[in-house]
Short mmCIF file of C-alpha atoms in Angstrom, two decimals:
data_model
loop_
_atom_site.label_atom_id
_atom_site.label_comp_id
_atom_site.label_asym_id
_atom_site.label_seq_id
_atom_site.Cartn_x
_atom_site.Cartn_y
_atom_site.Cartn_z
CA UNK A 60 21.82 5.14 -3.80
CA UNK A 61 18.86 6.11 -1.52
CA UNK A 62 19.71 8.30 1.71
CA UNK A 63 18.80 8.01 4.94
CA UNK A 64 14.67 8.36 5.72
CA UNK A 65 14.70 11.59 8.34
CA UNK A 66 10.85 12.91 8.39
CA UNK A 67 11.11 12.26 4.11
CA UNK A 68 7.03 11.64 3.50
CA UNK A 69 7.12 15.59 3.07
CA UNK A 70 10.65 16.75 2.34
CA UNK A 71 10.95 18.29 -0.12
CA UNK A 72 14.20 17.81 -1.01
CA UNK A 73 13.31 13.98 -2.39
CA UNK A 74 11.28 15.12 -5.18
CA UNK A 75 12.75 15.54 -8.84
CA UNK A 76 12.01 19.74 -8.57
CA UNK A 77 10.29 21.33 -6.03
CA UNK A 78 7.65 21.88 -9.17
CA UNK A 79 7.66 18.36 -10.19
CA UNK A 80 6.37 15.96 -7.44
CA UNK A 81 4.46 14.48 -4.94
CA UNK A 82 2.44 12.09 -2.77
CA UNK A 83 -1.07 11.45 -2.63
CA UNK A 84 -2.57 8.86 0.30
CA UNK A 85 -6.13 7.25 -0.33
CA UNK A 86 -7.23 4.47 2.07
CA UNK A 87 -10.79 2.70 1.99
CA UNK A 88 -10.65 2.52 5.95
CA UNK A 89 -8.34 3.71 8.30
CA UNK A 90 -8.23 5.22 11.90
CA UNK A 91 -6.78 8.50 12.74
CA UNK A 92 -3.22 8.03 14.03
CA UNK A 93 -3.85 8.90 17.78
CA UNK A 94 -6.41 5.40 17.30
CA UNK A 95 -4.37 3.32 15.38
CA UNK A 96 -2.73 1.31 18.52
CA UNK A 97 -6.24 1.37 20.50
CA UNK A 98 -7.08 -2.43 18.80
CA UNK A 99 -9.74 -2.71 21.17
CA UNK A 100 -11.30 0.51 21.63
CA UNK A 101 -14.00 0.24 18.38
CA UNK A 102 -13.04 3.41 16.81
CA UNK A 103 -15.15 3.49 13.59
CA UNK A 104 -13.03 3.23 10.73
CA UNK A 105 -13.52 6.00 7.68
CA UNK A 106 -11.99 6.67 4.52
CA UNK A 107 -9.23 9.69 3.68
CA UNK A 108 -11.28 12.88 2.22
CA UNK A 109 -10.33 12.34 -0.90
CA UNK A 110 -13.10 9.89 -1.33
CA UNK A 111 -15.74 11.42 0.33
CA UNK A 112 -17.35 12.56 -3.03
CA UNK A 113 -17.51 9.49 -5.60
CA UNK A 114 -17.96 11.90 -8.49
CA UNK A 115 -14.30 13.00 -7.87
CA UNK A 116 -10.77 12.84 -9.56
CA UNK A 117 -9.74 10.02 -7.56
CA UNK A 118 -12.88 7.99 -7.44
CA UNK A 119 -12.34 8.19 -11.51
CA UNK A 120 -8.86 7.81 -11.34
CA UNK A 121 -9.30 4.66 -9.35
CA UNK A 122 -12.32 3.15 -11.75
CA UNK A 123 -9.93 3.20 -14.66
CA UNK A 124 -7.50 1.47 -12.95
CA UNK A 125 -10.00 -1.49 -11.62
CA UNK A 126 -8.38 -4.55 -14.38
CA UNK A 127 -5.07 -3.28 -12.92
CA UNK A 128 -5.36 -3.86 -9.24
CA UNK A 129 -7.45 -7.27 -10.26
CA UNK A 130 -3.92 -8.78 -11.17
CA UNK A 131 -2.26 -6.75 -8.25
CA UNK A 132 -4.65 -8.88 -6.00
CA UNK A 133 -3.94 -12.03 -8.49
CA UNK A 134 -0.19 -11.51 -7.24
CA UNK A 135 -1.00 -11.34 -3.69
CA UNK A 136 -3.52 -14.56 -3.71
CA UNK A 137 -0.48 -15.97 -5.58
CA UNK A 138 2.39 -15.31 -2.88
CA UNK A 139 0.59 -14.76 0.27
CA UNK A 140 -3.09 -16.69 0.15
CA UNK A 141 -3.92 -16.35 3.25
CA UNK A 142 -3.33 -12.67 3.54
CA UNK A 143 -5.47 -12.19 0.40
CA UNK A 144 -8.49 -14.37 1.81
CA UNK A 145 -7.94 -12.52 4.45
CA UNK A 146 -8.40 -9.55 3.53
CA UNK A 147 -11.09 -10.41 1.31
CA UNK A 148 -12.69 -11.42 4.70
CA UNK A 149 -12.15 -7.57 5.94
CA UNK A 150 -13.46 -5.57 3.15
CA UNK A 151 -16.91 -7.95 3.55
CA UNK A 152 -17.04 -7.59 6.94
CA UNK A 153 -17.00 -3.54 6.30
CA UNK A 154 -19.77 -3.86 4.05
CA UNK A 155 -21.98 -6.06 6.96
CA UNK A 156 -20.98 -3.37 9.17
CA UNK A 157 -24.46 -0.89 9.45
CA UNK A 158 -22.08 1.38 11.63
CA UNK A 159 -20.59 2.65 8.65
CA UNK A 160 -23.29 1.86 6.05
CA UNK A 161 -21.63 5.44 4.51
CA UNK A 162 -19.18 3.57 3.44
CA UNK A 163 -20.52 0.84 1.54
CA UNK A 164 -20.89 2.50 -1.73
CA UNK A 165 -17.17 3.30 -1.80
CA UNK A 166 -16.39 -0.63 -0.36
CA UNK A 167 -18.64 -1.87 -2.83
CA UNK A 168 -16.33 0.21 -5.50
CA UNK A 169 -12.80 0.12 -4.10
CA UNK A 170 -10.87 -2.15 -6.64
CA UNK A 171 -8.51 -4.31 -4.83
CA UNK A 172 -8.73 -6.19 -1.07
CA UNK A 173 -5.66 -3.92 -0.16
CA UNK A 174 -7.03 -0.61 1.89
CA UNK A 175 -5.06 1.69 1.28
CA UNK A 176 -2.54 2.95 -1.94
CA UNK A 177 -0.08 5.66 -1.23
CA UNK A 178 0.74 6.70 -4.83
CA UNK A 179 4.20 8.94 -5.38
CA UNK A 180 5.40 11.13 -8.00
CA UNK A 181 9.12 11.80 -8.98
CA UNK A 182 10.49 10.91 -5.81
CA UNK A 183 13.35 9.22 -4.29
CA UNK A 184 12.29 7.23 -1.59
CA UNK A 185 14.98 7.00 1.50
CA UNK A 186 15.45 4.03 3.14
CA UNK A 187 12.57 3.21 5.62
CA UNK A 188 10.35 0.50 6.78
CA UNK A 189 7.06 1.07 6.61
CA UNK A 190 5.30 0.90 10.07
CA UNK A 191 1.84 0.45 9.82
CA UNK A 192 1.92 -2.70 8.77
CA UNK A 193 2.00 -6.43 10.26
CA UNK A 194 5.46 -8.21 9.80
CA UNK A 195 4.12 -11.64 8.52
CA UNK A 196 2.30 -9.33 5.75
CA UNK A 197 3.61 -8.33 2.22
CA UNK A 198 3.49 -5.07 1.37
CA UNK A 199 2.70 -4.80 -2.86
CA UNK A 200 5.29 -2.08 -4.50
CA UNK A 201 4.27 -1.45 -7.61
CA UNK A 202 6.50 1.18 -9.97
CA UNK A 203 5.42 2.33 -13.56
CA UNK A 204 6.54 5.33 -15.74
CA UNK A 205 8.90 6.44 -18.61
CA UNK A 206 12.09 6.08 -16.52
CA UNK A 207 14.95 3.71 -17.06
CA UNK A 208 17.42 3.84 -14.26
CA UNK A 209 15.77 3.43 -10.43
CA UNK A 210 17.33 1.25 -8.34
CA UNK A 211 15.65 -1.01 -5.34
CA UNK A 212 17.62 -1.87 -2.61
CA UNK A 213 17.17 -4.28 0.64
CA UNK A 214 20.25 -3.54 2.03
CA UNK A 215 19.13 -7.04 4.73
CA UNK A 216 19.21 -8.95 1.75
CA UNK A 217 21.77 -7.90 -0.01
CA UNK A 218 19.19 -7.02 -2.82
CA UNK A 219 20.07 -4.25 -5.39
CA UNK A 220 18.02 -4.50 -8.69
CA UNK A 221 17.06 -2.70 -12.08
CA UNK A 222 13.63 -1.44 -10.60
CA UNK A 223 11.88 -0.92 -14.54
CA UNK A 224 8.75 -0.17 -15.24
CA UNK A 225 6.22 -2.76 -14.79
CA UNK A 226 7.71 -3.87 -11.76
CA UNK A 227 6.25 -5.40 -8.64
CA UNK A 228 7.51 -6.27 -5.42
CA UNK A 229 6.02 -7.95 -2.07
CA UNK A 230 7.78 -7.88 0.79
CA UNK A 231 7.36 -7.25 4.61
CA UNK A 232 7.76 -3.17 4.28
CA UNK A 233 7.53 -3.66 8.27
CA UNK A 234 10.80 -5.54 8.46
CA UNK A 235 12.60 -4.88 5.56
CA UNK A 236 14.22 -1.44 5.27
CA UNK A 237 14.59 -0.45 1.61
CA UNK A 238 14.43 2.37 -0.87
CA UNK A 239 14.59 3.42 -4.46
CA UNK A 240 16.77 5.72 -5.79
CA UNK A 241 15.91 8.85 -7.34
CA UNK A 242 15.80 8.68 -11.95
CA UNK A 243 17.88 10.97 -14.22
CA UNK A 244 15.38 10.95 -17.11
CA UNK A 245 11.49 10.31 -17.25
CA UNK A 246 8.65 10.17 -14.77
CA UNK A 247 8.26 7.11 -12.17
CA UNK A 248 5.18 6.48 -10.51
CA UNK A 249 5.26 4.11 -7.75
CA UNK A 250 1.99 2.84 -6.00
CA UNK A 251 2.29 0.78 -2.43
CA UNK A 252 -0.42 -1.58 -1.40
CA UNK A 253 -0.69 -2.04 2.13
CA UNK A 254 -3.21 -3.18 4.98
CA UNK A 255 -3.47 -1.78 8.57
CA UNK A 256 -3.70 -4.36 11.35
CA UNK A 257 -6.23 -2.03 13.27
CA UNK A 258 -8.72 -2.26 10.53
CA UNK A 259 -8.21 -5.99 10.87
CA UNK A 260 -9.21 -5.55 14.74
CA UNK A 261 -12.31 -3.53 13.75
CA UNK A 262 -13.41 -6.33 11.40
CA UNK A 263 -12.34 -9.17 13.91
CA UNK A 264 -10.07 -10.73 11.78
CA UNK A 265 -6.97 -12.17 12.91
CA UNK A 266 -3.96 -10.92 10.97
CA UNK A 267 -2.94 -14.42 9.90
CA UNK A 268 0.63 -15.84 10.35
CA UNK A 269 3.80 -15.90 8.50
CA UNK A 270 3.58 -17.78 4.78
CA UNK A 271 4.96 -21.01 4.08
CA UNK A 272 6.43 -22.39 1.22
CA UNK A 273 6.25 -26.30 0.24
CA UNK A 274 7.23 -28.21 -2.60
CA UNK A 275 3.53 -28.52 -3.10
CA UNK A 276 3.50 -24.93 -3.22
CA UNK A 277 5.50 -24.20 -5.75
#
């Protein structure tokens, strides 16, 4: 069962060994945290370091995994449309934005209309909610690996299921506390697709409202 989330991005003591673990952030467009509440202040948005050279690691890693973040925006478009057109809105409005014309390379690349993918390594994630977020939004929780035994749990819900490889969730991450427990045996890798609202505000889109579901729908 998870435990309690108590400053757990960087403790430690979540991670399978303190050899064997770990969390790497990459976001197209983001402000710095001090900025991130200031929706009307037109702080330019930039992208985390890690993609400030498109020759590197993570610009490669992320090219490989273009077909796979197709279908995680396939998912979204299917459960939340309006969030994905949305969002498709934002990531063209950053590329008609001159003000950050350095950008437009790595927009042009970036592989999904989500802006930003935590990715984590052999952890056990506490329960949380995730707070840069919007709470009519759905978060994308994505887990892959060799493992065979994490759990997810919404405690709100009452939700406690097999969480196997190949799995995807969407949910409000805002609203919904949850976590996955640690695994016994293999390597999990769990990616989280998310938007911020302020990059929303730079782009002057509205963040949308809550999904409904219709017969019609379905």
């Amino acid at each position: 069962k998870p435990n309690q989330a108590t400053g757990w991005h960087t403790n430690t003591r979540y991670y399978t060994s303190d050899a064997d673990g770990g969390v790497l952030n990459v976001s197209l467009a983001c402000h710095a945290q001090a900025h991130e509440a200031s929706l009307t202040c037109g702080y330019l948005v930039w992208a985390t370091p890690s993609l400030w050279h498109w020759d590197g690691p993570v610009q490669e890693w992320l090219g490989h995994r273009e077909t796979s973040f197709k279908l995680v925006d396939t998912l979204l478009a299917t459960v939340h449309p309006m969030l994905y057109r949305r969002s498709s809105a934002v990531c063209k409005q950053l590329l008609a934005d001159e003000e950050i014309a350095d950008l437009h390379d790595l927009i042009k690349s970036w592989p999904t209309v989500f802006t930003a993918i935590p990715v984590i390594y052999n952890r056990e994630t506490p329960f949380h909610c995730d707070a840069k977020s919007a709470p009519q939004w759905y978060d994308l929780f994505l887990s892959v690996g060799s493992y065979t035994n994490a759990i997810l749990e919404l405690p709100a819900l009452g939700i406690h299921a097999h969480y196997m490889p190949g799995t995807a969730a969407l949910f409000s991450g805002l609203l919904l506390r949850h976590g996955v427990s640690t695994v016994d045996q293999g390597d999990r890798i769990s990616y989280v697709f998310y938007m911020r609202p302020s990059v929303f505000h730079f782009a002057s889109i509205s963040l949308g409202k809550w999904v409904e579901y219709t017969e019609t729908s379905t």
